[in-house]
Coordinates of C-alpha atoms in Angstrom, one line a residue:
M15 CA 89.6 127.3 43.4
Y16 CA 92.0 128.6 40.8
Y17 CA 91.7 125.4 38.8
N18 CA 89.4 122.5 38.1
K19 CA 90.0 118.9 37.2
E20 CA 90.4 119.8 33.5
S21 CA 92.8 122.7 34.0
Q22 CA 96.2 122.4 32.5
I23 CA 99.5 124.0 33.4
F24 CA 102.9 124.1 31.8
L25 CA 105.6 122.7 34.0
D26 CA 109.2 122.1 33.0
G27 CA 108.5 121.5 29.3
E28 CA 105.3 119.4 29.8
W29 CA 101.6 120.1 29.8
I30 CA 100.0 118.4 32.8
K31 CA 96.8 118.7 34.7
A32 CA 97.0 121.3 37.4
Q33 CA 95.9 118.8 40.1
D34 CA 98.9 116.6 39.2
G35 CA 101.5 119.3 39.7
K36 CA 104.1 118.5 42.4
T37 CA 107.1 120.2 43.9
N38 CA 110.0 119.2 46.2
L39 CA 109.4 119.8 49.9
Y40 CA 113.0 120.9 50.2
S41 CA 112.6 123.6 47.5
Q42 CA 114.7 126.7 48.2
T43 CA 111.8 128.8 47.1
L44 CA 109.4 127.1 49.5
H45 CA 111.8 127.6 52.5
Y46 CA 113.4 130.9 51.7
G47 CA 111.2 132.7 49.1
A48 CA 113.9 132.7 46.4
G49 CA 111.7 132.6 43.4
V50 CA 110.4 135.1 40.9
F51 CA 107.1 135.5 39.2
E52 CA 104.8 137.8 37.1
G53 CA 101.2 138.7 37.0
I54 CA 99.8 139.1 33.4
R55 CA 96.3 139.6 32.0
S56 CA 94.8 138.6 28.7
Y57 CA 91.7 140.2 27.2
K58 CA 89.1 139.4 24.6
T59 CA 89.5 141.9 21.9
N60 CA 87.7 142.5 18.5
K61 CA 90.6 140.6 16.9
G62 CA 90.9 137.7 19.3
T63 CA 92.6 137.1 22.6
S64 CA 95.4 139.4 23.4
I65 CA 97.9 139.2 26.3
F66 CA 98.5 142.8 27.4
K67 CA 102.2 143.9 27.3
A68 CA 103.4 140.3 27.3
K69 CA 106.9 141.3 26.1
E70 CA 107.3 143.8 28.9
H71 CA 106.2 141.3 31.6
F72 CA 108.5 138.5 30.4
E73 CA 111.4 140.9 30.1
R74 CA 110.8 141.9 33.7
L75 CA 110.7 138.2 34.7
H76 CA 114.1 137.7 33.1
Y77 CA 115.3 140.8 34.9
S78 CA 114.0 139.5 38.3
A79 CA 115.6 136.1 37.6
E80 CA 119.0 137.6 36.8
K81 CA 118.9 139.7 40.0
M82 CA 118.2 136.6 42.0
H83 CA 120.9 134.6 40.3
I84 CA 118.3 132.3 38.7
K85 CA 119.0 130.9 35.3
L86 CA 115.9 131.1 33.2
N87 CA 116.3 129.0 30.1
Y88 CA 113.2 130.1 28.2
S89 CA 113.4 133.2 26.0
V90 CA 110.8 136.0 26.1
E91 CA 109.4 134.8 22.8
E92 CA 109.1 131.2 24.0
L93 CA 107.3 132.3 27.1
I94 CA 104.9 134.4 25.1
D95 CA 104.1 131.5 22.8
L96 CA 103.6 129.2 25.7
S97 CA 101.2 131.7 27.4
Y98 CA 99.0 131.8 24.3
E99 CA 99.0 128.0 24.2
L100 CA 98.1 127.9 27.9
L101 CA 95.1 130.1 27.2
E102 CA 94.0 128.0 24.3
R103 CA 94.4 124.7 26.2
N104 CA 92.2 126.1 29.0
N105 CA 89.6 127.8 26.8
L106 CA 90.4 131.2 28.4
E107 CA 90.2 134.7 26.9
D108 CA 89.8 137.2 29.8
A109 CA 92.3 135.6 32.2
Y110 CA 95.0 136.1 34.7
I111 CA 98.3 134.4 33.8
R112 CA 100.9 133.5 36.5
P113 CA 104.4 132.5 35.4
L114 CA 106.5 131.2 38.4
V115 CA 110.2 130.4 38.3
Y116 CA 111.0 128.4 41.4
L117 CA 114.0 126.5 42.7
G118 CA 114.5 122.9 43.6
E119 CA 116.1 121.1 46.5
N120 CA 118.6 123.3 48.2
M121 CA 118.8 124.1 52.0
S122 CA 121.8 126.4 51.6
L123 CA 121.6 130.2 51.1
Q124 CA 123.4 130.0 47.7
P125 CA 122.2 129.8 44.1
T126 CA 121.2 126.5 42.7
E127 CA 121.1 125.2 39.1
D128 CA 117.9 123.3 39.8
V129 CA 115.4 125.7 38.3
H130 CA 111.7 125.0 37.4
V131 CA 109.3 127.0 35.3
M132 CA 105.5 126.9 35.7
L133 CA 102.8 128.7 33.8
C134 CA 99.1 128.7 34.9
A135 CA 96.1 130.8 34.2
W136 CA 92.6 131.3 35.6
D137 CA 89.5 133.6 35.5
W138 CA 90.1 136.3 38.0
G139 CA 88.1 139.5 38.5
R140 CA 89.7 142.8 39.4
Y141 CA 91.8 142.1 42.4
L142 CA 90.6 145.1 44.5
G143 CA 87.1 145.0 43.3
D144 CA 85.0 147.7 41.7
T145 CA 84.1 149.9 44.7
Q146 CA 86.1 152.9 46.0
L147 CA 88.7 151.7 48.5
K148 CA 89.2 152.8 52.1
L149 CA 92.9 152.9 52.8
M150 CA 95.0 153.1 55.9
T151 CA 98.6 154.1 56.2
S152 CA 100.4 150.8 57.1
S153 CA 102.6 150.4 60.2
F154 CA 104.8 148.3 57.9
Q155 CA 107.3 150.0 55.5
R156 CA 108.5 148.9 52.1
P157 CA 111.9 147.1 52.3
N158 CA 115.0 149.3 52.2
P159 CA 116.3 149.2 48.6
K160 CA 119.7 148.4 50.0
S161 CA 118.4 145.2 51.5
C162 CA 117.1 143.7 48.3
F163 CA 116.2 144.4 44.7
V164 CA 112.8 146.1 45.3
E165 CA 112.2 146.5 41.6
A166 CA 112.3 142.7 41.1
K167 CA 109.2 140.6 41.6
V168 CA 110.6 138.1 44.1
S169 CA 108.3 135.7 45.9
G170 CA 109.7 136.4 49.3
H171 CA 109.1 140.1 49.0
Y172 CA 105.4 139.6 49.3
T173 CA 105.4 138.6 53.0
N174 CA 105.5 142.4 53.4
S175 CA 102.4 142.7 51.3
I176 CA 100.5 140.0 53.2
L177 CA 101.3 141.6 56.6
S178 CA 100.2 145.1 55.5
T179 CA 97.0 143.9 53.8
T180 CA 96.1 141.7 56.7
E181 CA 96.6 144.6 59.2
A182 CA 94.4 146.9 57.1
K183 CA 91.6 144.4 56.9
Q184 CA 91.7 143.6 60.6
K185 CA 91.3 147.3 61.3
G186 CA 88.3 147.7 59.0
F187 CA 90.0 149.0 55.9
D188 CA 90.1 147.6 52.4
E189 CA 93.8 148.0 51.7
A190 CA 97.0 149.5 53.0
L191 CA 99.3 152.3 51.7
L192 CA 103.0 151.7 52.6
L193 CA 105.7 154.3 53.2
D194 CA 109.4 153.9 52.5
M195 CA 112.2 154.0 55.0
N196 CA 112.2 157.9 54.9
E197 CA 108.4 158.0 55.7
N198 CA 107.5 159.0 52.1
V199 CA 104.6 157.4 50.4
A200 CA 105.7 154.4 48.4
E201 CA 103.0 152.1 47.1
G202 CA 100.3 149.6 48.0
P203 CA 100.9 146.0 48.9
G204 CA 100.4 144.9 45.3
A205 CA 99.9 148.1 43.3
N206 CA 101.4 151.5 42.5
F207 CA 99.8 154.6 43.9
F208 CA 98.8 157.9 42.2
Y209 CA 97.0 161.0 43.6
E210 CA 95.5 164.0 41.9
K211 CA 95.7 167.6 43.0
E212 CA 94.7 170.7 41.0
G213 CA 94.7 168.9 37.6
K214 CA 98.0 167.1 38.0
L215 CA 98.9 163.5 39.0
Y216 CA 101.6 162.7 41.5
T217 CA 103.3 159.4 42.1
A218 CA 106.5 158.1 43.9
P219 CA 109.7 157.9 41.8
L220 CA 111.4 154.7 41.1
G221 CA 113.9 153.5 43.6
N222 CA 111.8 152.4 46.5
I223 CA 108.9 150.9 44.5
L224 CA 108.2 148.2 41.9
S225 CA 108.4 149.6 38.4
G226 CA 104.8 148.6 37.5
I227 CA 103.9 147.9 33.9
T228 CA 100.4 149.3 34.5
R229 CA 102.0 152.3 36.1
Q230 CA 104.0 152.9 32.9
T231 CA 100.8 152.4 30.8
I232 CA 99.2 155.2 32.9
F233 CA 102.1 157.5 32.1
E234 CA 101.5 156.8 28.4
L235 CA 97.8 157.3 28.5
A236 CA 98.1 160.5 30.6
E237 CA 100.5 161.9 28.0
E238 CA 98.0 161.0 25.2
L239 CA 95.2 162.7 27.1
G240 CA 97.2 165.8 28.0
F241 CA 97.5 165.2 31.8
E242 CA 100.8 165.9 33.6
V243 CA 102.3 163.3 35.8
V244 CA 104.9 164.4 38.4
E245 CA 107.2 161.9 40.0
K246 CA 108.3 163.1 43.5
F247 CA 108.6 162.2 47.1
F248 CA 105.6 163.2 49.3
K249 CA 104.3 162.7 52.7
V250 CA 101.0 161.0 53.7
E251 CA 99.7 164.4 54.9
E252 CA 99.8 165.7 51.3
V253 CA 97.6 162.9 50.2
Y254 CA 94.9 163.9 52.8
Q255 CA 94.3 167.0 50.7
A256 CA 94.1 165.3 47.4
D257 CA 91.3 165.7 44.9
G258 CA 91.4 161.9 44.1
A259 CA 93.6 158.9 44.1
F260 CA 93.9 155.4 42.6
F261 CA 96.0 152.2 42.5
T262 CA 97.4 150.7 39.4
G263 CA 98.5 147.1 38.8
T264 CA 97.9 144.2 36.4
A265 CA 95.6 142.4 38.9
A266 CA 93.9 145.6 40.1
E267 CA 93.9 147.4 36.8
V268 CA 93.0 151.0 37.8
A269 CA 91.3 150.9 41.2
A270 CA 89.5 153.9 42.7
I271 CA 90.4 155.1 46.2
G272 CA 87.9 157.0 48.2
S273 CA 89.8 157.8 51.4
L274 CA 93.0 157.5 53.3
D275 CA 93.0 157.2 57.1
N276 CA 89.3 158.3 57.0
H277 CA 90.2 161.5 55.0
S278 CA 87.8 161.5 52.1
F279 CA 89.1 162.9 48.8
I280 CA 87.6 166.1 47.5
L281 CA 86.2 165.2 44.0
P282 CA 83.7 162.4 43.2
W283 CA 85.6 159.6 41.5
E284 CA 83.6 160.2 38.2
K285 CA 85.1 163.8 38.1
T286 CA 88.7 162.8 38.5
I287 CA 91.6 162.3 36.1
G288 CA 91.8 158.8 37.5
Y289 CA 88.3 158.0 36.2
K290 CA 89.2 159.2 32.7
L291 CA 92.4 157.1 32.8
A292 CA 90.6 154.1 34.0
S293 CA 88.2 154.3 31.0
A294 CA 91.1 154.8 28.7
Y295 CA 92.9 151.8 30.2
Q296 CA 89.9 149.6 29.5
K297 CA 89.8 150.7 25.9
C298 CA 93.5 150.1 25.6
V299 CA 93.6 146.6 26.9
H300 CA 90.5 145.5 24.9
T301 CA 92.1 146.7 21.6
K302 CA 94.3 144.2 19.7

């Protein structure tokens, strides 16, 4: 359960118990996936609870809403304030925060003015766990960027993620790695992907992937620590020869990958750049 009988959520300007939340069964978001959301983490720091990169997350929420023709009437600053109040009302410090902007009754395929805003939060461990992951190359591709705004966090996009993760688990793997329409490595179902080779990090460029906020944080930390990050297109066969690899995402944080398609990486995780960045990331998020 993501909530208990005392949990509170913010819904359309009111604080209510999570168990009392309701939505319209004719919601355009429910039927067609036309909603936008964010995944945000808060951390207990030496100076109190801190929401990591709250401004960047809510700016992206506004961007996603704009791309989907959804009018979001709460400012970034208001959403940040509401998120801190949400944590306080639920006595949470280390938490996962989920803002969702969803649409009301509308069975047409056109924008609607009936817009709803919900904020909830819960205790949630690292999404992909703490052990090294076994990946498989998915038979599903990431959506063509000419078919939708792939850089927006749209609810309906995640049917692709559910299909690829389910396929991987059914075949005995922990998670999937998806390619783009040109058979280049793109990202995971819910996380960006990096691999290491001969002291450098490589990751897919923007255009076919979500512009992850944790991804950008890794760029910043790598620069601070003196590690080069190269954005380029690459094939899955290049990854087979990697020294190491990892996923990045708010829910996953920095998740170690041990193998891809049963090709184990060369270095032990503890000897990789990814391990150093994972440690630096934890220090970063726990510092006010």
